[in-house]
PDB file of C-alpha atoms in Angstrom:
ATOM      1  CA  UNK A   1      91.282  96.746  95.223  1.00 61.00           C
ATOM      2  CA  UNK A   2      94.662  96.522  93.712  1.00 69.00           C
ATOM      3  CA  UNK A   3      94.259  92.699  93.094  1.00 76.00           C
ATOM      4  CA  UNK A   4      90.516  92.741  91.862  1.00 68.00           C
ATOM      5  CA  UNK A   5      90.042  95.939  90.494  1.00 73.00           C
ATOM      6  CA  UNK A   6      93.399  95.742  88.463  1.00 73.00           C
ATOM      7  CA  UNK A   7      95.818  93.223  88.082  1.00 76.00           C
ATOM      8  CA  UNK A   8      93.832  89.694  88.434  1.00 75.00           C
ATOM      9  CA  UNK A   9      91.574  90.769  85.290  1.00 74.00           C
ATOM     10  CA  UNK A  10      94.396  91.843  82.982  1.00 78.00           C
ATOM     11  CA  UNK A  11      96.801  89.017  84.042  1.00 78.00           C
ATOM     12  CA  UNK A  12      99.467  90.841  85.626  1.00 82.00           C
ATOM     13  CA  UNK A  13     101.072  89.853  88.657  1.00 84.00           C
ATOM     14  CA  UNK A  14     103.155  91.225  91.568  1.00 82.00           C
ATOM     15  CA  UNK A  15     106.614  90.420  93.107  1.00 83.00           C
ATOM     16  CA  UNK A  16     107.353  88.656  95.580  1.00 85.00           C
ATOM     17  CA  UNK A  17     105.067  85.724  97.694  1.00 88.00           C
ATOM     18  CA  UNK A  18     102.176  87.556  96.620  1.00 86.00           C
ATOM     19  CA  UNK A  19     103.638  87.176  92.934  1.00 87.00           C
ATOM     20  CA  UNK A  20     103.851  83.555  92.941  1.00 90.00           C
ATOM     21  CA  UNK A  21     100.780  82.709  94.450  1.00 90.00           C
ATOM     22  CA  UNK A  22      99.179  84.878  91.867  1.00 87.00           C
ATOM     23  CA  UNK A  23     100.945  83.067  89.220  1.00 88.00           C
ATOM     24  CA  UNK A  24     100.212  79.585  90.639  1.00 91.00           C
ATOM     25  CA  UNK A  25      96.569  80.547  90.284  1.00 89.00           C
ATOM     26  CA  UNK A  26      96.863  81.866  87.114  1.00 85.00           C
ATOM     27  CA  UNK A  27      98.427  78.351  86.182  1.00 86.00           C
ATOM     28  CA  UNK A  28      96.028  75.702  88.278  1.00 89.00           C
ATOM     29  CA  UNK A  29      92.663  75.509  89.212  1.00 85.00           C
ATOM     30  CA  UNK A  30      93.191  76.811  92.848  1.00 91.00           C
ATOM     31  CA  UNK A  31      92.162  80.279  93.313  1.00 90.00           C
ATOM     32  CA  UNK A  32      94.538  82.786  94.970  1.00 89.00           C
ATOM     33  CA  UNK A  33      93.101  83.223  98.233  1.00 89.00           C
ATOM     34  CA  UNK A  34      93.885  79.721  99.165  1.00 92.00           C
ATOM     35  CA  UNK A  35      97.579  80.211  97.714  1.00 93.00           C
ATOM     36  CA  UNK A  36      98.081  82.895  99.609  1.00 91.00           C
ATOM     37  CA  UNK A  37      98.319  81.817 103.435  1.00 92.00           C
ATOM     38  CA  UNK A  38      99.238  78.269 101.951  1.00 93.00           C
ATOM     39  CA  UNK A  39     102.626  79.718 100.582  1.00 93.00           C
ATOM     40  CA  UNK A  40     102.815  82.216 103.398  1.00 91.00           C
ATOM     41  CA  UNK A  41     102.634  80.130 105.793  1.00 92.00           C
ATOM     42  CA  UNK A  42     106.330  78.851 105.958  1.00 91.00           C
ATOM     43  CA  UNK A  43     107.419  82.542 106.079  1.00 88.00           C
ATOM     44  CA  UNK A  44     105.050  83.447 108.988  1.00 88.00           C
ATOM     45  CA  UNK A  45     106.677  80.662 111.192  1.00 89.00           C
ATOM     46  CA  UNK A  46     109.561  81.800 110.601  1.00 86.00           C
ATOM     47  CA  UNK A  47     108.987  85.414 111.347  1.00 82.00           C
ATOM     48  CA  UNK A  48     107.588  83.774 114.412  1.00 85.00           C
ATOM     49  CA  UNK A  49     110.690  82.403 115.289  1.00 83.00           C
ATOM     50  CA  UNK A  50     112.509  85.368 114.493  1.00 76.00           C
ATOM     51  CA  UNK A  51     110.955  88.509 115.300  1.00 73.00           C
ATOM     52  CA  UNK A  52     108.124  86.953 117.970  1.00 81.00           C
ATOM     53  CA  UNK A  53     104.728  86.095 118.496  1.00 86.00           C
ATOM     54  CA  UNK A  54     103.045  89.503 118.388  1.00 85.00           C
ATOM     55  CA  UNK A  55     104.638  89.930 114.593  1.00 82.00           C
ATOM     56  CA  UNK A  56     103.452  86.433 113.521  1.00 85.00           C
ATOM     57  CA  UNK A  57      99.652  86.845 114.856  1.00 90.00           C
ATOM     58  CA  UNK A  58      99.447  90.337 113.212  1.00 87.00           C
ATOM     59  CA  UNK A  59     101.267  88.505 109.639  1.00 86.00           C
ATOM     60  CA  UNK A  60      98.434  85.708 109.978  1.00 89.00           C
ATOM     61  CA  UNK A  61      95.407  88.003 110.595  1.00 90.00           C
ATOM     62  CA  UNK A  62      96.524  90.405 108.023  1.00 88.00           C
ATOM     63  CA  UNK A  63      97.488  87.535 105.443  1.00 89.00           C
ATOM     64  CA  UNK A  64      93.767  85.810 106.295  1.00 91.00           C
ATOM     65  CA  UNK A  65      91.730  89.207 106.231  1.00 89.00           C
ATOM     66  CA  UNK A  66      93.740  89.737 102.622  1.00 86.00           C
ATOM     67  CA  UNK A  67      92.455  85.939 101.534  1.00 88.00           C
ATOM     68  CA  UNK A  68      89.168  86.689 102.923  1.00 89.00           C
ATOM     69  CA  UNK A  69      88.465  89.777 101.232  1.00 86.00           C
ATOM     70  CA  UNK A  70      89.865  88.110  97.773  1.00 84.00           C
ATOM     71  CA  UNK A  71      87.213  85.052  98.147  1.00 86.00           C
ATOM     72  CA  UNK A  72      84.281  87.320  99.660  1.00 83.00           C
ATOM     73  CA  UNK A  73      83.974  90.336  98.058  1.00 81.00           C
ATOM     74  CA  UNK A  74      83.408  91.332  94.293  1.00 79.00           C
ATOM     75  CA  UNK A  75      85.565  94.351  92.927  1.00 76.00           C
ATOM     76  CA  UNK A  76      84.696  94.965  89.181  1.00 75.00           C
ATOM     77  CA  UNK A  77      87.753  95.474  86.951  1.00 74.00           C
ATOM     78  CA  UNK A  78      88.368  99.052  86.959  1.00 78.00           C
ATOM     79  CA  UNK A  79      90.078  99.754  83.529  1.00 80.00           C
ATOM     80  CA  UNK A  80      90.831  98.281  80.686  1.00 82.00           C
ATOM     81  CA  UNK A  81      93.865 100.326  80.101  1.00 86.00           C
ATOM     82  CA  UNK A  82      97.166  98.095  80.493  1.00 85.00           C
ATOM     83  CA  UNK A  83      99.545 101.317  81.691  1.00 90.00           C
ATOM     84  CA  UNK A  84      96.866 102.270  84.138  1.00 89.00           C
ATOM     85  CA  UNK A  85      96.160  99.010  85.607  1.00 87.00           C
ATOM     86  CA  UNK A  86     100.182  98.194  86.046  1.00 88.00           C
ATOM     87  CA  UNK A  87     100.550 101.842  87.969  1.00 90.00           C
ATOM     88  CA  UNK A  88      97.290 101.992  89.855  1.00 90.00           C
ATOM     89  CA  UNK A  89      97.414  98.221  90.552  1.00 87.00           C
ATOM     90  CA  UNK A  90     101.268  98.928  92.219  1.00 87.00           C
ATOM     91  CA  UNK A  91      99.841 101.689  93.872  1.00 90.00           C
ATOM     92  CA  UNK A  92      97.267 100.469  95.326  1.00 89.00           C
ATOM     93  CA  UNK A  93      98.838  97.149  96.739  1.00 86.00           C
ATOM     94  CA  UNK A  94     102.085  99.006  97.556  1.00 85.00           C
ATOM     95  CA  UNK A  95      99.771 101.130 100.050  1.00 88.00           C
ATOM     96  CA  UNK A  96      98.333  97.952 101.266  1.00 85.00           C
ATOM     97  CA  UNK A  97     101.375  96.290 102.280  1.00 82.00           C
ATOM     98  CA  UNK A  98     102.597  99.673 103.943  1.00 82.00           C
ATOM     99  CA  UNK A  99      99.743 100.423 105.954  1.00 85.00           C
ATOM    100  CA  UNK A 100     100.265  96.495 107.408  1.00 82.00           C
ATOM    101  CA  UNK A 101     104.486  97.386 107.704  1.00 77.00           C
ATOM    102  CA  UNK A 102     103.076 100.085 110.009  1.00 77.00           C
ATOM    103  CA  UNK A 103     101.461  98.367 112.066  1.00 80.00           C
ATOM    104  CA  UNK A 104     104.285  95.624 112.579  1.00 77.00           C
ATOM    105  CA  UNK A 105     103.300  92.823 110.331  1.00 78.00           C
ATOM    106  CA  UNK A 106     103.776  91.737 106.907  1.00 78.00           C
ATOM    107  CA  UNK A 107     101.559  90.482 103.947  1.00 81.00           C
ATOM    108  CA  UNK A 108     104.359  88.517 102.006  1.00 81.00           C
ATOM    109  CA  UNK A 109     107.097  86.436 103.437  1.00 82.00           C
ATOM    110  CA  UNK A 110     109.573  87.488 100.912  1.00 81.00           C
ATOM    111  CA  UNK A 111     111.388  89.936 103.215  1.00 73.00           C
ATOM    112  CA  UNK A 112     111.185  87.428 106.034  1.00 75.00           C
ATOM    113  CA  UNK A 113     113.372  85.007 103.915  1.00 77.00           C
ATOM    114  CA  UNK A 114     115.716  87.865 102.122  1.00 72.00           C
ATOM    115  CA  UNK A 115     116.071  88.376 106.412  1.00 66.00           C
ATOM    116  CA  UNK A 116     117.169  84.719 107.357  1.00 70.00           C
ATOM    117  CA  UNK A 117     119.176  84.360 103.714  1.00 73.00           C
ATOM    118  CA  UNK A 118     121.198  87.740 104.295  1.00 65.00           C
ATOM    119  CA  UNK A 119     121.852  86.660 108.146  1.00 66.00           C
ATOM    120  CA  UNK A 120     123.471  83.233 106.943  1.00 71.00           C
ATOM    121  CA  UNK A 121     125.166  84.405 103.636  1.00 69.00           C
ATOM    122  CA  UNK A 122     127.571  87.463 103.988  1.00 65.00           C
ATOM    123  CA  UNK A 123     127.336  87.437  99.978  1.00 68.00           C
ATOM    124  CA  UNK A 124     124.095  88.854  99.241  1.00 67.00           C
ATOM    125  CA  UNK A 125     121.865  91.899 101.331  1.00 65.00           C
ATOM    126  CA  UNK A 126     118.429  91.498 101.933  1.00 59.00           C
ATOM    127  CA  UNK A 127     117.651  94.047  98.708  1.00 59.00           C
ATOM    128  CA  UNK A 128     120.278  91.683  96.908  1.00 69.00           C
ATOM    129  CA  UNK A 129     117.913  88.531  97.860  1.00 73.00           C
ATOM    130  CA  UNK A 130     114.496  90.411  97.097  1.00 76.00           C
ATOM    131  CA  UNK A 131     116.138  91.166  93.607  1.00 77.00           C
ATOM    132  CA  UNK A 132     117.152  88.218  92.795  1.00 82.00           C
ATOM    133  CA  UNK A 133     113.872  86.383  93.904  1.00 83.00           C
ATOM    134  CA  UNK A 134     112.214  88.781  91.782  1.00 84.00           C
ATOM    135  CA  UNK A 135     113.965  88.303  88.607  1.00 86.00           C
ATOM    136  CA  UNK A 136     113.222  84.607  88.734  1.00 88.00           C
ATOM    137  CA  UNK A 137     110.121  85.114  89.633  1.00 89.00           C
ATOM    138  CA  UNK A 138     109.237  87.596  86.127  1.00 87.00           C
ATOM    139  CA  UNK A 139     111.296  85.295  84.022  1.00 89.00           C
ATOM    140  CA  UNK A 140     109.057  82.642  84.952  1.00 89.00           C
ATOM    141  CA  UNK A 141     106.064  84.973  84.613  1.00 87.00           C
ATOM    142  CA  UNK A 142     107.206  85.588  80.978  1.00 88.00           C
ATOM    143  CA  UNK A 143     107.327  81.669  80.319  1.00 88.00           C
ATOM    144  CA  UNK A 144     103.590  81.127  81.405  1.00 85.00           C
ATOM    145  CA  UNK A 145     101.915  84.993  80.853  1.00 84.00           C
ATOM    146  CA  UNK A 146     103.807  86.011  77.467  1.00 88.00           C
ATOM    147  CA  UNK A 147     106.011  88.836  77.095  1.00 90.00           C
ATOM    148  CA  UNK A 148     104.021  91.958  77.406  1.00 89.00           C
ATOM    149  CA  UNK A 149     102.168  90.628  80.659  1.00 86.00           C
ATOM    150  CA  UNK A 150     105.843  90.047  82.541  1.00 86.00           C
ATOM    151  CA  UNK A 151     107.003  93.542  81.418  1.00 89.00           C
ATOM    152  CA  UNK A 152     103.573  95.217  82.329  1.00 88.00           C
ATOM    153  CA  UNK A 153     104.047  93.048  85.796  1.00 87.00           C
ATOM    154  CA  UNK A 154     107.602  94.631  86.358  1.00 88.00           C
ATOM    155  CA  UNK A 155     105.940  97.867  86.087  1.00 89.00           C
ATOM    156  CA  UNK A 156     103.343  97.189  88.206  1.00 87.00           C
ATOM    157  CA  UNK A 157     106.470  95.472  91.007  1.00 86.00           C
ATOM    158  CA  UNK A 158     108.193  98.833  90.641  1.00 87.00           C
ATOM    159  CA  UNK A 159     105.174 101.467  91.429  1.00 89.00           C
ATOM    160  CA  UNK A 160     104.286  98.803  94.383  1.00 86.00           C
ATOM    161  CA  UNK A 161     107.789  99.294  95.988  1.00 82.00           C
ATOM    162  CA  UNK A 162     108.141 103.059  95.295  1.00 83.00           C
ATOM    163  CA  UNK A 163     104.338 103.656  96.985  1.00 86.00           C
ATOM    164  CA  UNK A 164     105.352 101.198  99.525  1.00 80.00           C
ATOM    165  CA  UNK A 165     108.394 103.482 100.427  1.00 77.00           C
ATOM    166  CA  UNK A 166     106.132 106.696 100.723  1.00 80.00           C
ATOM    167  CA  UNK A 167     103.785 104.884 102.982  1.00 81.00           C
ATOM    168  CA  UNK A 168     106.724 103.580 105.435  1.00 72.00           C
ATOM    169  CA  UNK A 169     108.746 106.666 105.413  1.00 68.00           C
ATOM    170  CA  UNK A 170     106.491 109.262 103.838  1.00 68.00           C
ATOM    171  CA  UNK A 171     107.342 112.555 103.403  1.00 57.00           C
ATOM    172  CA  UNK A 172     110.532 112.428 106.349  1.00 62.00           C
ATOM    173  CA  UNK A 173     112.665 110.156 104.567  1.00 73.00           C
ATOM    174  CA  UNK A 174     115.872 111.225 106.209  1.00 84.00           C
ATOM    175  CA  UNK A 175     118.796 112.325 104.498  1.00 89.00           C
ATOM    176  CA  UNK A 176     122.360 113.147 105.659  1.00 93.00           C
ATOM    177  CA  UNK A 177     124.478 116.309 104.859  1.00 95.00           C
ATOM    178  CA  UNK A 178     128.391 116.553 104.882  1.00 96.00           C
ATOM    179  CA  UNK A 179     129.361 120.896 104.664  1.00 95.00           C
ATOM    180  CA  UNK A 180     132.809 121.697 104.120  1.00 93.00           C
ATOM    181  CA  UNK A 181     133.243 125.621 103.760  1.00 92.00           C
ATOM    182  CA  UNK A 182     134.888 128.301 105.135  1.00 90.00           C
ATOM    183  CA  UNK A 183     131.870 130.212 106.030  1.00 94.00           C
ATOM    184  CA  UNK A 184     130.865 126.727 108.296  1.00 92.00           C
ATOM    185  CA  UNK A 185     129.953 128.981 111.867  1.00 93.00           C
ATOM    186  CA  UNK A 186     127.239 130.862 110.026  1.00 95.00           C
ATOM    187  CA  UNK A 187     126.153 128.085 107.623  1.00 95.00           C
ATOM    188  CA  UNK A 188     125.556 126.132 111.139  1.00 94.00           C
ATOM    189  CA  UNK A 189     123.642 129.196 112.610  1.00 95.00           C
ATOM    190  CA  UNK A 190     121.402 129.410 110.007  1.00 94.00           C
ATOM    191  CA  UNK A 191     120.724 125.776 109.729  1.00 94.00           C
ATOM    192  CA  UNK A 192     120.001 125.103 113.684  1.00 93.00           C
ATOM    193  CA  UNK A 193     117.954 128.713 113.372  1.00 92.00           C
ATOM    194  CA  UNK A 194     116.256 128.113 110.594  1.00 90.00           C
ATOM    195  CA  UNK A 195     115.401 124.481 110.066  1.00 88.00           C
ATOM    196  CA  UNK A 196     115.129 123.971 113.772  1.00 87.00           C
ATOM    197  CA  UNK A 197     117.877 121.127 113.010  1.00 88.00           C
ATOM    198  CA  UNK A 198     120.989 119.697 115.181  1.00 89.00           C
ATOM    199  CA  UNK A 199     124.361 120.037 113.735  1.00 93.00           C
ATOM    200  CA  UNK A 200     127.366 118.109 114.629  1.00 92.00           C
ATOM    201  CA  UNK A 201     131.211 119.468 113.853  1.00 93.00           C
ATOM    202  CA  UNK A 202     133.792 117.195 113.263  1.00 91.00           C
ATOM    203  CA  UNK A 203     137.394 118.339 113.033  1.00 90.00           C
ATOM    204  CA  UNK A 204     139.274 117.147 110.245  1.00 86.00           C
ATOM    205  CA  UNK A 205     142.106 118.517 107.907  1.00 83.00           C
ATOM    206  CA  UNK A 206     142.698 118.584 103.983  1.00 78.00           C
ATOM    207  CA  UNK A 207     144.095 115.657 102.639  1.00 78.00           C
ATOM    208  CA  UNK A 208     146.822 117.969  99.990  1.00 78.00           C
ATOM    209  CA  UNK A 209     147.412 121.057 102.025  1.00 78.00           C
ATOM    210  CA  UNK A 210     146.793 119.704 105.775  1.00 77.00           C
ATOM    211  CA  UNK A 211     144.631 122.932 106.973  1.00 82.00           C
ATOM    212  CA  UNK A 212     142.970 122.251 109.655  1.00 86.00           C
ATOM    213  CA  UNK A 213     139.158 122.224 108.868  1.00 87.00           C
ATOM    214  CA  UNK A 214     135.512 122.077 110.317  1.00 89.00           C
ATOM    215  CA  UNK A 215     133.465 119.601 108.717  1.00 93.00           C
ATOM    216  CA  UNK A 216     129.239 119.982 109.376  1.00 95.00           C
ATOM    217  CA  UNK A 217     127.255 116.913 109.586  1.00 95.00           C
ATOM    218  CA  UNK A 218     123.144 117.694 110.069  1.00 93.00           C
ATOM    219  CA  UNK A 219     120.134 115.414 108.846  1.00 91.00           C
ATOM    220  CA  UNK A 220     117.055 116.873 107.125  1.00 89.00           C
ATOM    221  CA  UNK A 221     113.908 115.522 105.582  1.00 81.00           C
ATOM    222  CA  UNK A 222     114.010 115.608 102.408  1.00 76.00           C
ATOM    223  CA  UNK A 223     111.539 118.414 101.860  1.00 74.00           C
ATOM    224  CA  UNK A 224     114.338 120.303 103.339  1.00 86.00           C
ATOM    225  CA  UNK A 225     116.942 119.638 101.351  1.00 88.00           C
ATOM    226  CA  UNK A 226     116.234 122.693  98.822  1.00 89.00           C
ATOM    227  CA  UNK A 227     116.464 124.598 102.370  1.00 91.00           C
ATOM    228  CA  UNK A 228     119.923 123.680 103.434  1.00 93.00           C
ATOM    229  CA  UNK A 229     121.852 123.908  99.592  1.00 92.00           C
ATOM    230  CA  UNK A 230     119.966 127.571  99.562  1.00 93.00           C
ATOM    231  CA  UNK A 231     121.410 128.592 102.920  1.00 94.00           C
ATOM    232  CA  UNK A 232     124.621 126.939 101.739  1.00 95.00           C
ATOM    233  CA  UNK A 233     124.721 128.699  98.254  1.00 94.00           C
ATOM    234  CA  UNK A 234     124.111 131.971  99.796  1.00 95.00           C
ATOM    235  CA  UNK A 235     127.150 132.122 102.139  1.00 95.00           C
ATOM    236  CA  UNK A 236     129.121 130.244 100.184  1.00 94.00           C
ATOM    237  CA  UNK A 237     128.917 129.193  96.507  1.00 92.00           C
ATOM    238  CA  UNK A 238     132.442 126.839  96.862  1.00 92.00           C
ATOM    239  CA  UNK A 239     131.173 125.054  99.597  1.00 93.00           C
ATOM    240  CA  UNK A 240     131.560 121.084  99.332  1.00 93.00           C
ATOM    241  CA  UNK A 241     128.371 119.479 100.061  1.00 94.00           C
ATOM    242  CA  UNK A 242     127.593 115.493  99.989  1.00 94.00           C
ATOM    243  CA  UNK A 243     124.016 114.313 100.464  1.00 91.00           C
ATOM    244  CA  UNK A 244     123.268 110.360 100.989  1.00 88.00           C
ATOM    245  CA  UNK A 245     119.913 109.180 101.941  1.00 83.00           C
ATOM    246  CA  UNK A 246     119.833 107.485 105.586  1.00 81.00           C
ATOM    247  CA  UNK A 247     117.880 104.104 106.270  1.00 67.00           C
ATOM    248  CA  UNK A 248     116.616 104.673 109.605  1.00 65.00           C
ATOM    249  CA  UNK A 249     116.850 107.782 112.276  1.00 68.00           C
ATOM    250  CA  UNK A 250     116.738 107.628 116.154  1.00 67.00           C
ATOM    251  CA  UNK A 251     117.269 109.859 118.650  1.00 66.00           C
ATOM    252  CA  UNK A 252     119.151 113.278 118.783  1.00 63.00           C
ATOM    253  CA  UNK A 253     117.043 116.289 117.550  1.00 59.00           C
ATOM    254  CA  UNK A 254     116.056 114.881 114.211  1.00 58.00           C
ATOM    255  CA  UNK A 255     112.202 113.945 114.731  1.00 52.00           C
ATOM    256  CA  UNK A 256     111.609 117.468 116.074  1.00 48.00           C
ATOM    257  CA  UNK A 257     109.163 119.533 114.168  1.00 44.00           C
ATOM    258  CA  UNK A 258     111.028 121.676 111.534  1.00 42.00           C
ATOM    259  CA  UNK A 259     110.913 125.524 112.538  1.00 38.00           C
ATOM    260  CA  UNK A 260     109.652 126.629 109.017  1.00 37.00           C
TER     261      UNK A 260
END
């Protein structure tokens, strides 16, 4: 629906593998379903190689049901609005290629090769590599689509990865939370009462005057974020508190069901 219904009408285009096949169609006679697992297919042999055969069958049959559905079945274009079709169109493909993360397979080989690029180069991350595949990929877009279609595209790219995000992580995206207060024992006894959330205590001491000092360390969704800087704020306004968002959570007591 995101491909049909939106983009392919108004000549917008995603990031990534699925960007340049769309492009390549836009610029030859060959339609983008045949594109699709042509330029894919590179990427799924090397996820096969890398990350096994049960990843690369589920990357094929998702990649050929997506080709499939683009040659088989007629979607009429949904709006002619430009801002609408760049935000719904993200949205909707975003959710796509979530739902297939999910369930442990991919729909474009980009982060398969930002994965094998980061392993071998200690310059660039595998967001680094994504980026920079990206950029080329919209400055090229701008040569063959114009302007306005490469800006609408980026648009489209960034309401793709934001939905894609909220499907993977949804609503417990974990973050981290650093306490330093003199009122830490109760602050701790609210949170674990409370939130229904494990807190660790390091020891530490301050860096000018040496006191000796508790430090709390708990994780949280980040619905309850709010929670925690209200139970902080009411024991202690002072209190030093850090929050940093956390990539991935295992273990301990942090998947348990928040007491609320």
């Amino acid at each position: 629906m995101g491909l049909k219904g939106f983009l392919l009408s108004s000549n917008f285009i995603d990031g990534g593998v699925t960007g340049v096949s769309m492009l390549l169609s836009k610029t030859t006679a060959m339609p983008l379903s045949v594109w699709l697992p042509l330029i894919n297919a590179p990427f799924v042999a090397i996820g096969y190689r890398q990350m096994g055969a049960a990843f690369a069958i589920r990357s094929a049959a998702g990649i050929a049901g997506l080709s499939g559905a683009l040659a088989g079945i007629q979607f009429p274009d949904v709006t002619p609005d430009r801002v609408l079709t760049a935000v719904f169109g993200g949205f909707f493909i975003g959710a796509g290629i979530g739902l297939a993360v999910r369930g442990g397979a991919v729909l474009d080989g980009t982060e398969i090769a930002a994965l094998v690029v980061s392993k071998r180069s200690h310059l660039f991350r595998v967001g680094d590599v994504i980026l920079v595949f990206n950029v080329v990929l919209f400055l090229a877009a701008m040569s063959a689509l114009g302007v306005e279609p490469a800006l609408y595209s980026i648009l489209t790219y960034v309401t793709a990865a934001r939905t894609l995000d909220f499907v993977i992580y949804g609503l417990e995206e974990f973050t981290a939370i650093t306490i330093v207060s003199a009122q830490n024992p109760a602050i701790r006894d609210r949170i674990m009462r409370e939130l229904g959330r494990g807190v660790t205590v390091y020891k530490g001491y301050g860096g000018l005057s040496g006191a000796e000092q508790d430090i709390l360390y708990c994780v949280v969704t980040r619905l309850e974020i709010g929670k925690v800087k209200t139970i902080v704020a009411a024991l202690d306004a002072s209190a030093f508190v850090v929050s940093h968002p956390l990539a991935d959570v295992s273990g301990g007591t942090v998947k348990r069901a928040a007491l609320h």
